Structures are given as C-alpha cells and as structure tokens.
Amino acid sequence: MTLKITQAAQSEVPKYIKDLLKFKATMLIDLKNTIEKCRFNDLPSPYVCFNAMLDALRPLTVIDVAGDHTENQNHL
C-alpha cells in the first residue's frame, strides 16, 4: 500500500517520512533473501552479512532521524 500526499504537503514533509511512505511489502522479501544469503555464505564476507542484517533490523533512533550533532557539542 502506498500513501499519496498532495504536492503542497510534500514540501513540508521531511525526507525520512517520504522514504517511509514509499515502503512496499516486497522490501521485506528482499530482506528475507539477504538473510538467506547470509546463512548460506552467498555474500562476500561475514562482515557484510552482519552489517546488512544489523542495518535492516534495528529500529530508528532520534540520532538517525535528526543526525549526529555530538561532535559539535564536544567543542563547546
């Protein structure tokens, strides 16, 4: 299911929200295929496999959404 929003509303919506609105159920099948490739060593290395699964399965945090501003705070 894809949600449609008006052109005027699109300019007010942050990019990460637009990406979430474009999510399709077939992306879950891609994730399943990636996990299967990891299990059967079809990916180049275990490191790539671990990172692919970690990025796909972890929940978003405030830092992911807003960006990491800690390096600017360290200089205060």
CSV table of C-alpha atoms in Angstrom, one decimal:
chain,number,residue,atom,x,y,z
A,1,MET,CA,0.0,0.0,0.0
A,2,THR,CA,1.4,3.4,-1.0
A,3,LEU,CA,0.1,6.6,0.5
A,4,LYS,CA,-0.4,9.6,-1.7
A,5,ILE,CA,0.1,13.2,-0.4
A,6,THR,CA,-0.5,16.4,-2.2
A,7,GLN,CA,2.3,18.4,-3.8
A,8,ALA,CA,2.0,21.2,-1.3
A,9,ALA,CA,2.1,18.8,1.6
A,10,GLN,CA,5.2,17.0,0.1
A,11,SER,CA,7.3,20.2,0.5
A,12,GLU,CA,6.6,20.2,4.3
A,13,VAL,CA,7.3,16.5,4.9
A,14,PRO,CA,10.9,15.6,5.9
A,15,LYS,CA,12.8,13.2,3.6
A,16,TYR,CA,12.8,10.3,6.1
A,17,ILE,CA,9.0,10.4,6.2
A,18,LYS,CA,8.8,10.4,2.4
A,19,ASP,CA,11.0,7.3,2.4
A,20,LEU,CA,8.7,5.6,4.9
A,21,LEU,CA,5.7,6.4,2.8
A,22,LYS,CA,7.4,4.7,-0.2
A,23,PHE,CA,7.9,1.5,1.7
A,24,LYS,CA,6.5,-1.6,0.0
A,25,ALA,CA,5.9,-5.1,1.3
A,26,THR,CA,8.2,-6.5,-1.3
A,27,MET,CA,11.1,-4.9,0.6
A,28,LEU,CA,10.6,-7.5,3.3
A,29,ILE,CA,11.1,-10.3,0.7
A,30,ASP,CA,14.4,-8.6,-0.2
A,31,LEU,CA,15.4,-8.6,3.5
A,32,LYS,CA,14.5,-12.3,3.7
A,33,ASN,CA,16.6,-13.1,0.7
A,34,THR,CA,19.5,-11.2,2.2
A,35,ILE,CA,19.2,-13.2,5.4
A,36,GLU,CA,19.1,-16.5,3.5
A,37,LYS,CA,22.3,-15.5,1.6
A,38,CYS,CA,24.0,-14.8,4.9
A,39,ARG,CA,23.0,-18.2,6.2
A,40,PHE,CA,24.4,-19.9,3.2
A,41,ASN,CA,27.5,-17.7,2.8
A,42,ASP,CA,26.5,-16.2,-0.5
A,43,LEU,CA,27.6,-12.7,0.5
A,44,PRO,CA,31.2,-11.7,0.1
A,45,SER,CA,32.1,-11.8,3.8
A,46,PRO,CA,30.5,-12.3,7.2
A,47,TYR,CA,31.2,-8.6,8.0
A,48,VAL,CA,29.0,-7.5,5.1
A,49,CYS,CA,26.4,-10.0,6.2
A,50,PHE,CA,26.4,-8.8,9.7
A,51,ASN,CA,26.1,-5.1,8.7
A,52,ALA,CA,23.3,-5.8,6.2
A,53,MET,CA,21.2,-7.6,8.9
A,54,LEU,CA,22.1,-5.0,11.6
A,55,ASP,CA,21.0,-2.1,9.4
A,56,ALA,CA,17.8,-3.8,8.2
A,57,LEU,CA,16.6,-5.0,11.6
A,58,ARG,CA,17.5,-2.2,14.0
A,59,PRO,CA,14.8,0.4,14.9
A,60,LEU,CA,15.4,4.1,14.1
A,61,THR,CA,16.7,6.3,16.8
A,62,VAL,CA,16.4,10.0,17.3
A,63,ILE,CA,20.0,10.4,16.1
A,64,ASP,CA,19.2,8.5,12.9
A,65,VAL,CA,16.3,10.9,12.2
A,66,ALA,CA,17.9,14.2,13.3
A,67,GLY,CA,21.6,13.4,12.5
A,68,ASP,CA,24.5,13.2,14.9
A,69,HIS,CA,25.3,16.6,16.4
A,70,THR,CA,27.6,15.3,19.3
A,71,GLU,CA,30.8,16.3,17.6
A,72,ASN,CA,29.6,20.0,17.6
A,73,GLN,CA,28.7,19.7,21.3
A,74,ASN,CA,32.2,18.4,22.2
A,75,HIS,CA,33.8,21.7,21.1
A,76,LEU,CA,31.7,23.9,23.5
